[in-house]
Short mmCIF file of N, CA and C in Angstrom, two decimals:
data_model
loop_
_atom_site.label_atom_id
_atom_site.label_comp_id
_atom_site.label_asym_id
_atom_site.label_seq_id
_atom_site.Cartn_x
_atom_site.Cartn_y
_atom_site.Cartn_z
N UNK A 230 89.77 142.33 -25.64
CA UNK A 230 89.91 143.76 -25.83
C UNK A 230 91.39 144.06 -25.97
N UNK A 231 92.00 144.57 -27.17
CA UNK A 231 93.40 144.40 -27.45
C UNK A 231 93.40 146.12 -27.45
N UNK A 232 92.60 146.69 -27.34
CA UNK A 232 92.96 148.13 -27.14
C UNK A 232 93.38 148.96 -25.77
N UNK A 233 94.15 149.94 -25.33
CA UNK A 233 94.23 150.33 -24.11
C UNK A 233 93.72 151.07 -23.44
N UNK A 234 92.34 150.80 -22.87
CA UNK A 234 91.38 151.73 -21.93
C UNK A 234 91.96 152.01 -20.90
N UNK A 235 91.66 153.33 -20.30
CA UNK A 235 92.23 153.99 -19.75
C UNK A 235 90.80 154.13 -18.48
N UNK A 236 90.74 154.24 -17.51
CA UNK A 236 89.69 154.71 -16.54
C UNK A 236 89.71 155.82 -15.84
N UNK A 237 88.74 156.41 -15.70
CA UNK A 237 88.98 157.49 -14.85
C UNK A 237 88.00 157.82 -13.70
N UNK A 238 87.82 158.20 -12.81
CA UNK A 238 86.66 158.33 -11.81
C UNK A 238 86.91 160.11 -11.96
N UNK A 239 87.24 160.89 -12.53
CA UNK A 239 86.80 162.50 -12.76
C UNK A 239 86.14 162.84 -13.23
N UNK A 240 85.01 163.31 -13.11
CA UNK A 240 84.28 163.83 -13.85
C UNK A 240 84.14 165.44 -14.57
N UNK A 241 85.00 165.95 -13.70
CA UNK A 241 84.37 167.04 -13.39
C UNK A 241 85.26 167.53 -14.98
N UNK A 242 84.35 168.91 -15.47
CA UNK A 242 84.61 169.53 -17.13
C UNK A 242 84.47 168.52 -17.57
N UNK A 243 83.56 167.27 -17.70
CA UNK A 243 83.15 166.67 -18.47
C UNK A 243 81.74 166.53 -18.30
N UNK A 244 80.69 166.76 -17.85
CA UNK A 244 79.76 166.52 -17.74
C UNK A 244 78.98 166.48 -18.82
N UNK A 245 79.01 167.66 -19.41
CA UNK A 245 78.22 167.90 -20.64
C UNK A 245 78.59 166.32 -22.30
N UNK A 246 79.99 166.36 -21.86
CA UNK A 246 80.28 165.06 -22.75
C UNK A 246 79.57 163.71 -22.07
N UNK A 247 79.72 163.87 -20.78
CA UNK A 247 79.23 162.45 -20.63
C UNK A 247 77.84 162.60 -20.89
N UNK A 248 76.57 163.36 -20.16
CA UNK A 248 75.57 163.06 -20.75
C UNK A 248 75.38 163.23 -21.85
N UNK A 249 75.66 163.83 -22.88
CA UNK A 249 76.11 163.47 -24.50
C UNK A 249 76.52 162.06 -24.58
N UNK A 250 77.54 161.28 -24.07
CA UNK A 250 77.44 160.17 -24.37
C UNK A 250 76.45 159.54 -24.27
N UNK A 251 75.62 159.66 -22.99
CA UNK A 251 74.62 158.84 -22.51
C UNK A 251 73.00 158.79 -24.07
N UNK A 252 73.21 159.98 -23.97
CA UNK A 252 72.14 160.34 -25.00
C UNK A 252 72.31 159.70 -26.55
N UNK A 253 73.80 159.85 -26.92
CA UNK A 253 73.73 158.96 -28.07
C UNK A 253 74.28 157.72 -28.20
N UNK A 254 74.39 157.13 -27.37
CA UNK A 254 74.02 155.39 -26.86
C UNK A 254 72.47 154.61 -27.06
N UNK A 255 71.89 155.51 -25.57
CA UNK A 255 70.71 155.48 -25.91
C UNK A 255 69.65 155.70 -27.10
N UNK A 256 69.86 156.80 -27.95
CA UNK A 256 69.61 157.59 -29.09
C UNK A 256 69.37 156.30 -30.07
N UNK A 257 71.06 155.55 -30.26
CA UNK A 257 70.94 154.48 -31.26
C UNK A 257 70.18 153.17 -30.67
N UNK A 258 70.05 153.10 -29.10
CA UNK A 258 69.20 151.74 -29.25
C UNK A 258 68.05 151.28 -29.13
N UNK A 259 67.62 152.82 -28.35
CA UNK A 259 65.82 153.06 -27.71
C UNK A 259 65.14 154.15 -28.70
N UNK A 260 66.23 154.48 -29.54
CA UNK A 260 65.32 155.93 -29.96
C UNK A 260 65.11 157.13 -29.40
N UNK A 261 65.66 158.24 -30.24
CA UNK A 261 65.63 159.63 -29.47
C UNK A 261 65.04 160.34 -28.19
N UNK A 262 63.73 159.45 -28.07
CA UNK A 262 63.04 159.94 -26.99
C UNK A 262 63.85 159.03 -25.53
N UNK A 263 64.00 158.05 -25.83
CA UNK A 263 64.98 157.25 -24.53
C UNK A 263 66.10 158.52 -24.67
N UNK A 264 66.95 158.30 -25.70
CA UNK A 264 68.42 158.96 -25.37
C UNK A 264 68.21 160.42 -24.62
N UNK A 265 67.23 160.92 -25.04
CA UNK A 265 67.08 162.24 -24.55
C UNK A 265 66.86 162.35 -22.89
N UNK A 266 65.50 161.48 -22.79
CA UNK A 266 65.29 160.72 -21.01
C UNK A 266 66.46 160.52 -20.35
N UNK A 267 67.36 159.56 -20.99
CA UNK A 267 68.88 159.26 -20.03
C UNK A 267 69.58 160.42 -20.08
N UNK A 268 69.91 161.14 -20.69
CA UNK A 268 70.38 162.41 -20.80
C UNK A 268 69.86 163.25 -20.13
N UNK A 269 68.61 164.24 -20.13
CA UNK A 269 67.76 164.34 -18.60
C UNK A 269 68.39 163.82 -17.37
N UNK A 270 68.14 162.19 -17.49
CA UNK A 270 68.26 161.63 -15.81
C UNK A 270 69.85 161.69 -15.52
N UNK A 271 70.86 161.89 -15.86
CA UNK A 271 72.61 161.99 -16.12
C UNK A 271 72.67 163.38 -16.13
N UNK A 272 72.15 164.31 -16.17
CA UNK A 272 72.34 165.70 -15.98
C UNK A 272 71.90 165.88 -14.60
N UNK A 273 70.37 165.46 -14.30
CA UNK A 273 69.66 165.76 -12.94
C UNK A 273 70.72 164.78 -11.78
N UNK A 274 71.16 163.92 -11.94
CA UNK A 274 71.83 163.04 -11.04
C UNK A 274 73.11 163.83 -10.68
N UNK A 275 73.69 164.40 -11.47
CA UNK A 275 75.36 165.33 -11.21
C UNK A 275 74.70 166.60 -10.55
N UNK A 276 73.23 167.25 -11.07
CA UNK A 276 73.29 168.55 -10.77
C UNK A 276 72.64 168.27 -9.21
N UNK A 277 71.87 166.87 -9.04
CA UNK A 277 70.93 166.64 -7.56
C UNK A 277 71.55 165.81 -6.37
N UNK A 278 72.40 165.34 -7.32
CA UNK A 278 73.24 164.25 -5.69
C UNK A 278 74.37 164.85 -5.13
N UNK A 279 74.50 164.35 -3.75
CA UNK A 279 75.61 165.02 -2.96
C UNK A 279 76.72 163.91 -3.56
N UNK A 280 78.03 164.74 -3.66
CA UNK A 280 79.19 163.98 -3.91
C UNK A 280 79.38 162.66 -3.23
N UNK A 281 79.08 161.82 -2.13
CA UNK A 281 79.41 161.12 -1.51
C UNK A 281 78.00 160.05 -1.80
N UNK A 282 77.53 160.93 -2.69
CA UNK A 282 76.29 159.40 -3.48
C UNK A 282 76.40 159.31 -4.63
N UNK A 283 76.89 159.98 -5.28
CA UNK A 283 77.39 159.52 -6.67
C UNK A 283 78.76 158.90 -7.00
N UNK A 284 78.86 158.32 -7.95
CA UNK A 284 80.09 158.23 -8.00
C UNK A 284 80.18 157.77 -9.70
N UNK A 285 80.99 158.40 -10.72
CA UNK A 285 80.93 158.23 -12.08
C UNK A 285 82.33 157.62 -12.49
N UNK A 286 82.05 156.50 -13.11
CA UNK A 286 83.47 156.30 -13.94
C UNK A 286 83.44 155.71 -15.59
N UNK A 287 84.63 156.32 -16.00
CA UNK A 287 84.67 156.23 -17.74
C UNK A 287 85.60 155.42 -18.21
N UNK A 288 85.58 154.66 -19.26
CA UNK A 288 86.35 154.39 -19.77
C UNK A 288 86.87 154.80 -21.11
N UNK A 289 88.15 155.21 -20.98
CA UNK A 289 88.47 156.36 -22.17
C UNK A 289 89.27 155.49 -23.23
N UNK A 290 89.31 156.13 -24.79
CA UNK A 290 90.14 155.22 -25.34
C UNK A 290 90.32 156.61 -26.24
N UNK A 291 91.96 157.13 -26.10
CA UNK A 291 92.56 158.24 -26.79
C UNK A 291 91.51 159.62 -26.44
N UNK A 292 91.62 159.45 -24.84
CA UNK A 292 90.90 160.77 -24.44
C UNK A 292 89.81 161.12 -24.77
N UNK A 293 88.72 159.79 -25.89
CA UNK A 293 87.55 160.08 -25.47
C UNK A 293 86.70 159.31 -25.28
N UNK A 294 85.51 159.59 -24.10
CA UNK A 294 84.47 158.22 -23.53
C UNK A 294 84.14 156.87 -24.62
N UNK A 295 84.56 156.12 -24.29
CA UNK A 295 83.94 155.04 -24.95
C UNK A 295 83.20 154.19 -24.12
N UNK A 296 82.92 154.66 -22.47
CA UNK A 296 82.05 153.86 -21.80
C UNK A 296 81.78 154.76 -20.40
N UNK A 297 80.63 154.85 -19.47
CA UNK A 297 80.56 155.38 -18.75
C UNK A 297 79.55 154.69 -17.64
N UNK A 298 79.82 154.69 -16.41
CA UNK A 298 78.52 154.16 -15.61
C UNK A 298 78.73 154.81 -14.33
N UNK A 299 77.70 155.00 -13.73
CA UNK A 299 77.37 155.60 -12.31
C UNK A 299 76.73 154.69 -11.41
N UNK A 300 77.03 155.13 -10.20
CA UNK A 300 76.85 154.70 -8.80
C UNK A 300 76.33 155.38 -7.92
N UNK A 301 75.00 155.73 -7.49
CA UNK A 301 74.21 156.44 -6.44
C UNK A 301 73.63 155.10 -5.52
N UNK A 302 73.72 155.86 -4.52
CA UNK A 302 73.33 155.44 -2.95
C UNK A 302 71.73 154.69 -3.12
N UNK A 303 71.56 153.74 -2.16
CA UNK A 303 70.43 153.54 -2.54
C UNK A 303 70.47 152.84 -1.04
N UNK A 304 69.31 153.95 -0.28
CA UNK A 304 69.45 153.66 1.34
C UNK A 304 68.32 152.69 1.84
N UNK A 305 68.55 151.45 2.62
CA UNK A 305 67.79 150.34 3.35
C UNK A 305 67.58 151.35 4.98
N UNK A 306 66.42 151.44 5.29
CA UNK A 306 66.21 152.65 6.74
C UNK A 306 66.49 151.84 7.71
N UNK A 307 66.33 150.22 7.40
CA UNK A 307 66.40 149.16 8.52
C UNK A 307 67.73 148.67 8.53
N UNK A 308 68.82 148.99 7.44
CA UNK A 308 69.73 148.53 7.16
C UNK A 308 71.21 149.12 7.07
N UNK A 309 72.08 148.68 8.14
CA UNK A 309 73.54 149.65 8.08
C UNK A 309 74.32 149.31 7.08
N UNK A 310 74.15 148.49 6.15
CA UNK A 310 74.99 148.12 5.05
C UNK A 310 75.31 149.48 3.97
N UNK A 311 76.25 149.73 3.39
CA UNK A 311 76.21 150.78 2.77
C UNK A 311 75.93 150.16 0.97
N UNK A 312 74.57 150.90 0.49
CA UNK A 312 74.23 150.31 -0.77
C UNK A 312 74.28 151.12 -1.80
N UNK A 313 75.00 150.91 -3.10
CA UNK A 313 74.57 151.95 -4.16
C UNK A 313 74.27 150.82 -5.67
N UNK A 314 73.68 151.68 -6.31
CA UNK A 314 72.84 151.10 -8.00
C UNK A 314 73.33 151.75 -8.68
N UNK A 315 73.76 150.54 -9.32
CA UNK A 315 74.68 150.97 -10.90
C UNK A 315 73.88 151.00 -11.71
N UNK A 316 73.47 152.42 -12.49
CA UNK A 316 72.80 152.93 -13.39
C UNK A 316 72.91 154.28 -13.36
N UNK A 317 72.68 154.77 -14.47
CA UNK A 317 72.70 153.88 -15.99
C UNK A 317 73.91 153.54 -16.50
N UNK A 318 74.21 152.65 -17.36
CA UNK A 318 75.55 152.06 -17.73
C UNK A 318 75.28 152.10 -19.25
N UNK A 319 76.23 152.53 -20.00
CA UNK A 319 76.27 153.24 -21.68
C UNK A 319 77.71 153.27 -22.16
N UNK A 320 77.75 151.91 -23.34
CA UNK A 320 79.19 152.06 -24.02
C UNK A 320 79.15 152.26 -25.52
N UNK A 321 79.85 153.36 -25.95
CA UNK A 321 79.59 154.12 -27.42
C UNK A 321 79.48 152.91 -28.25
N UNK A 322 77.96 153.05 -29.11
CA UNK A 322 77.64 152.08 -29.81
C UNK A 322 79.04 151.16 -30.36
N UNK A 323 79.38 151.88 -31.58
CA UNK A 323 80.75 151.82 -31.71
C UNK A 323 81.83 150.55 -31.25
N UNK A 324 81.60 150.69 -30.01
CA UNK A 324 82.67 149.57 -29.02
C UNK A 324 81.96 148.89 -28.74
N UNK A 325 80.65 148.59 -28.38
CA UNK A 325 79.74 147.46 -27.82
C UNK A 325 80.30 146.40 -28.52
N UNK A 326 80.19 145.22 -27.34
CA UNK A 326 80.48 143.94 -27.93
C UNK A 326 82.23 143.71 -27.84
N UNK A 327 82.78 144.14 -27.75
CA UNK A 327 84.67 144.37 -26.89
C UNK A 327 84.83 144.46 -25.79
N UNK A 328 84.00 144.01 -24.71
CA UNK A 328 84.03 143.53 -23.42
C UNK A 328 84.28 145.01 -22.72
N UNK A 329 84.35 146.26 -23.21
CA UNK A 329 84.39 147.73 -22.55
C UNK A 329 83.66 147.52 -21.30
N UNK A 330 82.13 147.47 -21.41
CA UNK A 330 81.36 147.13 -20.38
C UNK A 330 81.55 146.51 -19.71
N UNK A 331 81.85 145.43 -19.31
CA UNK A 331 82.49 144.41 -18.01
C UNK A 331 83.66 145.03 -17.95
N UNK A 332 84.41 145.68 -18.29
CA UNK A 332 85.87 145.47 -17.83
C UNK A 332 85.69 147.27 -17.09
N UNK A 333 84.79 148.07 -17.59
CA UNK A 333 84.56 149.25 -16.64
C UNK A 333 83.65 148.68 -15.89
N UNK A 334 82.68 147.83 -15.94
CA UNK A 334 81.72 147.94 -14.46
C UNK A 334 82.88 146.70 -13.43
N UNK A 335 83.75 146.08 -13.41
CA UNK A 335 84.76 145.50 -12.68
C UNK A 335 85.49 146.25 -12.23
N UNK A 336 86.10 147.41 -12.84
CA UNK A 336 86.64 148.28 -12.29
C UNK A 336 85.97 149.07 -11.55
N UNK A 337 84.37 149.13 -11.56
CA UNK A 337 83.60 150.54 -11.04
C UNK A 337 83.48 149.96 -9.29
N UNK A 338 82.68 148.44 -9.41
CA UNK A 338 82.66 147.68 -8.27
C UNK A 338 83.92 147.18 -7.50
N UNK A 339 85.24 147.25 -8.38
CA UNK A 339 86.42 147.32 -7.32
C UNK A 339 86.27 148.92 -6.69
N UNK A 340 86.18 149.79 -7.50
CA UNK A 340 86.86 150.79 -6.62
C UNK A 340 85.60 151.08 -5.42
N UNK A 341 84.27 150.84 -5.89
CA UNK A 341 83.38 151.17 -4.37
C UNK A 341 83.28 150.05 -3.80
N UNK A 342 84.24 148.98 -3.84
CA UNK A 342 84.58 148.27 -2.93
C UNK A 342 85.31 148.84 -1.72
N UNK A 343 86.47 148.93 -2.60
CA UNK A 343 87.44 150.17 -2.00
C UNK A 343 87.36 151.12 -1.28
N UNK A 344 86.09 151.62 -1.47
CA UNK A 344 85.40 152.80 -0.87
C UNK A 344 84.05 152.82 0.16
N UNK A 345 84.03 151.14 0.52
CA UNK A 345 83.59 150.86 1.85
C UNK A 345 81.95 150.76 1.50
N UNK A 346 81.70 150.29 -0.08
CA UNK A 346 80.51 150.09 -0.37
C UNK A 346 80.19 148.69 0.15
N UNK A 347 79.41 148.11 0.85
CA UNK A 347 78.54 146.81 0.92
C UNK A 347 78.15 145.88 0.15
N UNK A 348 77.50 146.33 -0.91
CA UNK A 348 76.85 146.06 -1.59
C UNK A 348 76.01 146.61 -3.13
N UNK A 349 76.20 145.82 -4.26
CA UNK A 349 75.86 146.49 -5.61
C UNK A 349 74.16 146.20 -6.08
N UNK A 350 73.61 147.14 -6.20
CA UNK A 350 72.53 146.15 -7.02
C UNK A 350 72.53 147.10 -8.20
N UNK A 351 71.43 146.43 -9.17
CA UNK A 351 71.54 147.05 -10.49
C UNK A 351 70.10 146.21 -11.08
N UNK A 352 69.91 147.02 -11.55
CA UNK A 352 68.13 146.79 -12.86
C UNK A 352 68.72 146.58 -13.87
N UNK A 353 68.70 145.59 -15.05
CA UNK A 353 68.54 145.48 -16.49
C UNK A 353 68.40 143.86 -16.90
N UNK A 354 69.39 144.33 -17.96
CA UNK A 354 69.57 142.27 -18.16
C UNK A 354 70.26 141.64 -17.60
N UNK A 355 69.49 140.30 -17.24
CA UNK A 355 70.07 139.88 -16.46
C UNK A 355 71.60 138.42 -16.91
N UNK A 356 71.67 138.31 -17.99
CA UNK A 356 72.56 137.91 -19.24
C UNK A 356 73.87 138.81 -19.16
N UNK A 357 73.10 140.21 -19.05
CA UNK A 357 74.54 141.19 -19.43
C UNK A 357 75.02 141.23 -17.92
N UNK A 358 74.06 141.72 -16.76
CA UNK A 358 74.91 141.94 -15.84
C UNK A 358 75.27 140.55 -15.30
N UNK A 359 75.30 139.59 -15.24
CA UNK A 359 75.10 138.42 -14.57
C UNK A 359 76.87 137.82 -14.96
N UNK A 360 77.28 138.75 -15.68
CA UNK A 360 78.76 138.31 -16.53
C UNK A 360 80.32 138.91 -15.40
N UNK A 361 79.61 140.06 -14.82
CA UNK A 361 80.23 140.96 -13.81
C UNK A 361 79.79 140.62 -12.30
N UNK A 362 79.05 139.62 -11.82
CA UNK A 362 79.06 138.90 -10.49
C UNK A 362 77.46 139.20 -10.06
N UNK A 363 76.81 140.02 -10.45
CA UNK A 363 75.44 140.54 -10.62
C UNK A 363 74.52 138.80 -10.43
N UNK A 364 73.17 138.87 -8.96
CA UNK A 364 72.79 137.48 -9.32
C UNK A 364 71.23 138.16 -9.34
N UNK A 365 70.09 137.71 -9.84
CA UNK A 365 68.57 137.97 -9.48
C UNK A 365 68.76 137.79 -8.40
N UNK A 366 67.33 138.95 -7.89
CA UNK A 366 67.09 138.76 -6.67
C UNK A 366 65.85 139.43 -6.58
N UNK A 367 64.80 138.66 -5.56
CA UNK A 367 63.39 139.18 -5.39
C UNK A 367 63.39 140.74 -4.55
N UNK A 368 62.43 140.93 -4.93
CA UNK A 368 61.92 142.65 -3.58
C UNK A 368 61.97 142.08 -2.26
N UNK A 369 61.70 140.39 -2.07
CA UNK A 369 61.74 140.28 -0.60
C UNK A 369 63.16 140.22 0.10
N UNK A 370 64.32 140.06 -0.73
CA UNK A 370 65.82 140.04 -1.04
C UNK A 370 66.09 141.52 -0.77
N UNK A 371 65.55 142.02 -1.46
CA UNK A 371 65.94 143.90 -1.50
C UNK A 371 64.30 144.95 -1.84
N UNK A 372 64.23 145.38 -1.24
CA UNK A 372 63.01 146.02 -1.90
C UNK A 372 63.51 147.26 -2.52
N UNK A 373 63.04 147.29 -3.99
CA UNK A 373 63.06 148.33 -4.67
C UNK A 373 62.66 149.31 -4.02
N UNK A 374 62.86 150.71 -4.71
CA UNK A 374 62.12 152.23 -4.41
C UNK A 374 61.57 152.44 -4.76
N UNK A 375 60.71 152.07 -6.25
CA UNK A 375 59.81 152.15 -6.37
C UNK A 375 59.46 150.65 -7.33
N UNK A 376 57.70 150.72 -7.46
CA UNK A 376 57.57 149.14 -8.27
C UNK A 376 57.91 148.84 -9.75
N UNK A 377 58.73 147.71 -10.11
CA UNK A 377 59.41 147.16 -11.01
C UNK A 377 58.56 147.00 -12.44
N UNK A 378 59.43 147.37 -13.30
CA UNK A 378 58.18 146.77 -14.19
C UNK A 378 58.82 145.26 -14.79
N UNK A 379 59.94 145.24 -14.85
CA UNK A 379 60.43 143.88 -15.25
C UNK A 379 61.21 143.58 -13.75
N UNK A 380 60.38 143.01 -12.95
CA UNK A 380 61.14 142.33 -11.77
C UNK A 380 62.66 141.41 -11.83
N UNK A 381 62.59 141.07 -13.02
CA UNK A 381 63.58 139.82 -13.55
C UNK A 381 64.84 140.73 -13.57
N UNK A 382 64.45 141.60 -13.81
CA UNK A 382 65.64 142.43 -13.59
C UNK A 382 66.77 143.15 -12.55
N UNK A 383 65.87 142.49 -11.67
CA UNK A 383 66.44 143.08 -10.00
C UNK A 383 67.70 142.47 -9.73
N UNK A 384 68.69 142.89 -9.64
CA UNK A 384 70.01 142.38 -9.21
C UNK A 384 71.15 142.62 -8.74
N UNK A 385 71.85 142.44 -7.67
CA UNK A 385 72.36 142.51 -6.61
C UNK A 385 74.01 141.49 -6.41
N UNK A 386 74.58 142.10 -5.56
CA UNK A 386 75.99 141.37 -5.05
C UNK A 386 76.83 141.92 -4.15
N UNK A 387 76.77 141.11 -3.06
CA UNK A 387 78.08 141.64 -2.23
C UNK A 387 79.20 142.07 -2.72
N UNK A 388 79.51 143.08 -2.13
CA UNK A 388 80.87 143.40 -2.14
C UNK A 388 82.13 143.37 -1.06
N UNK A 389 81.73 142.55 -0.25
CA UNK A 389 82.47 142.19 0.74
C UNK A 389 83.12 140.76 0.73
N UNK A 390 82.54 140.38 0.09
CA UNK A 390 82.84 138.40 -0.17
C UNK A 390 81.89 137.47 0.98
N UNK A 391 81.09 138.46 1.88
CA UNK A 391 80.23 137.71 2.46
C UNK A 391 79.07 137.24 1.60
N UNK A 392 78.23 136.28 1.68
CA UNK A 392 77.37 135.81 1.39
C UNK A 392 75.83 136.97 1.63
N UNK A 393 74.82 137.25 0.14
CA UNK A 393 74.16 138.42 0.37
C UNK A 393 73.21 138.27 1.27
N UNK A 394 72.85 138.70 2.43
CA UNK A 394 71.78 138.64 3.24
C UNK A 394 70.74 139.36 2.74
N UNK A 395 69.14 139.37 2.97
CA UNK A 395 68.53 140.07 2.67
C UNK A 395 68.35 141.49 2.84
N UNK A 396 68.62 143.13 2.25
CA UNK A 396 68.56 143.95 2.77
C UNK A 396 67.25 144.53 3.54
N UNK A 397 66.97 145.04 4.43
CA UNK A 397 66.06 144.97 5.35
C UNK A 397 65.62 146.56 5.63
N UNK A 398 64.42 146.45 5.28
CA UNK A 398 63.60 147.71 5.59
C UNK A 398 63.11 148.14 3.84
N UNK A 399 62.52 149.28 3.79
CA UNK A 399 62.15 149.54 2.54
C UNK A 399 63.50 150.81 2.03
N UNK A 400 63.33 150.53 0.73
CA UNK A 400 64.77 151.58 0.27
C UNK A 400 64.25 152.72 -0.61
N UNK A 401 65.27 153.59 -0.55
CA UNK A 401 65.10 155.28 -1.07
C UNK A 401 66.11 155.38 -2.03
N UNK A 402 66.14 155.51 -3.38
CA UNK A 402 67.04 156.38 -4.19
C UNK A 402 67.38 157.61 -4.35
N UNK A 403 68.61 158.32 -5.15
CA UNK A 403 69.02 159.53 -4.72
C UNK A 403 67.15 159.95 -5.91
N UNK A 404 67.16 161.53 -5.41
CA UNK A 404 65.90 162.60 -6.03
C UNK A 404 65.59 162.10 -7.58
N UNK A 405 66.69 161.90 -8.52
CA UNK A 405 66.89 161.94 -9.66
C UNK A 405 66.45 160.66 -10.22
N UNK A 406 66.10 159.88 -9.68
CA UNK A 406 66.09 158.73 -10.07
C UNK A 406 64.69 158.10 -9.64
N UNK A 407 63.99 159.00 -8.34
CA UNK A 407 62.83 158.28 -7.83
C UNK A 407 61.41 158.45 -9.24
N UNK A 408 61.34 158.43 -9.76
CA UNK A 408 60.27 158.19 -11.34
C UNK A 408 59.95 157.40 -11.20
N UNK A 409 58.95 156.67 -11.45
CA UNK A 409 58.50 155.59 -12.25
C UNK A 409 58.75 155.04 -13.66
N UNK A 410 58.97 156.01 -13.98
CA UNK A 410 59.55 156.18 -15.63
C UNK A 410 61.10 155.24 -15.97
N UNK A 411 61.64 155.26 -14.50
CA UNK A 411 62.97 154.73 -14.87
C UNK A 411 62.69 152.99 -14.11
N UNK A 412 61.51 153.09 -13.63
CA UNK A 412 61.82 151.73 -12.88
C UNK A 412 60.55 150.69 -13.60
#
């Protein structure tokens, strides 16, 4: 990546651009009815989570998004570890494939390192995330919030440099996210 991304964790007077981004990411790779869904779920997540469960960061190139991903809480009842899920994660068609994506989700998991997070998990591919420290991991490892439709996708990583123990008890996502639709 020979260009100079810039990061930012502000969101705020941007909202409406970022879920716009989200929507035409999605738009070009799932088809309007996805982009529109992520767009939905990226509006309901800013307008439904408390500040201290979200957490959004961008990567900008000449002041405008070329990548964006979020971080909501994702609570174990049996478990004091502090957990959040990176999703959804969206880099303007455009730039895909210029390492944007790893080099903002490295920066996203340093800074809620930083910020006394535990532990990352994340749903998708497991190819793409698996490049950023991301390993599979079963429901008996972590139990989802709700049931998986591609299990293979479940994936997880300390953020402490300890070795991942199993998280323990059953887990809750923030309002915006509990669907079936998204899991």
């Amino acid at each position: 990546m020979k260009e100079q991304i810039q990061f930012s964790a502000d969101y705020s007077g941007r909202l409406p651009e970022i879920a716009e981004h989200f929507r035409a990411v999605f738009s070009a790779s799932e088809g309007d009815s996805e982009g529109d869904l992520i767009a939905a779920l990226v509006q309901e997540m800013f307008a439904s989570t408390a500040d201290p469960d979200l957490s959004a960061f961008t990567a900008l190139k000449d002041g405008s998004i070329a990548g964006c991903i979020l971080f909501t809480r994702l609570s174990y009842e049996q478990d004091s570890r502090t957990v959040f899920l990176l999703s959804p994660v969206a880099v303007r068609t455009q730039r895909q494939g210029q390492g944007i994506g790893q080099v903002l989700i490295r920066h996203g998991l340093t800074a809620m390192r930083q910020h006394g997070a535990d532990v990352a998990v994340t749903y998708g591919d497991p190819s793409y995330y698996g490049k950023t420290g991301f390993r599979q991991i079963t429901e008996s490892q972590a139990a989802a919030p709700l049931p998986l439709s591609h299990p293979h996708g479940w994936q997880a990583q300390s953020l402490t440099g300890a070795e991942l123990a199993p998280l323990r008890g059953p887990s809750c996502c923030v309002p915006a996210l509990n669907n079936p639709v998204y899991w």
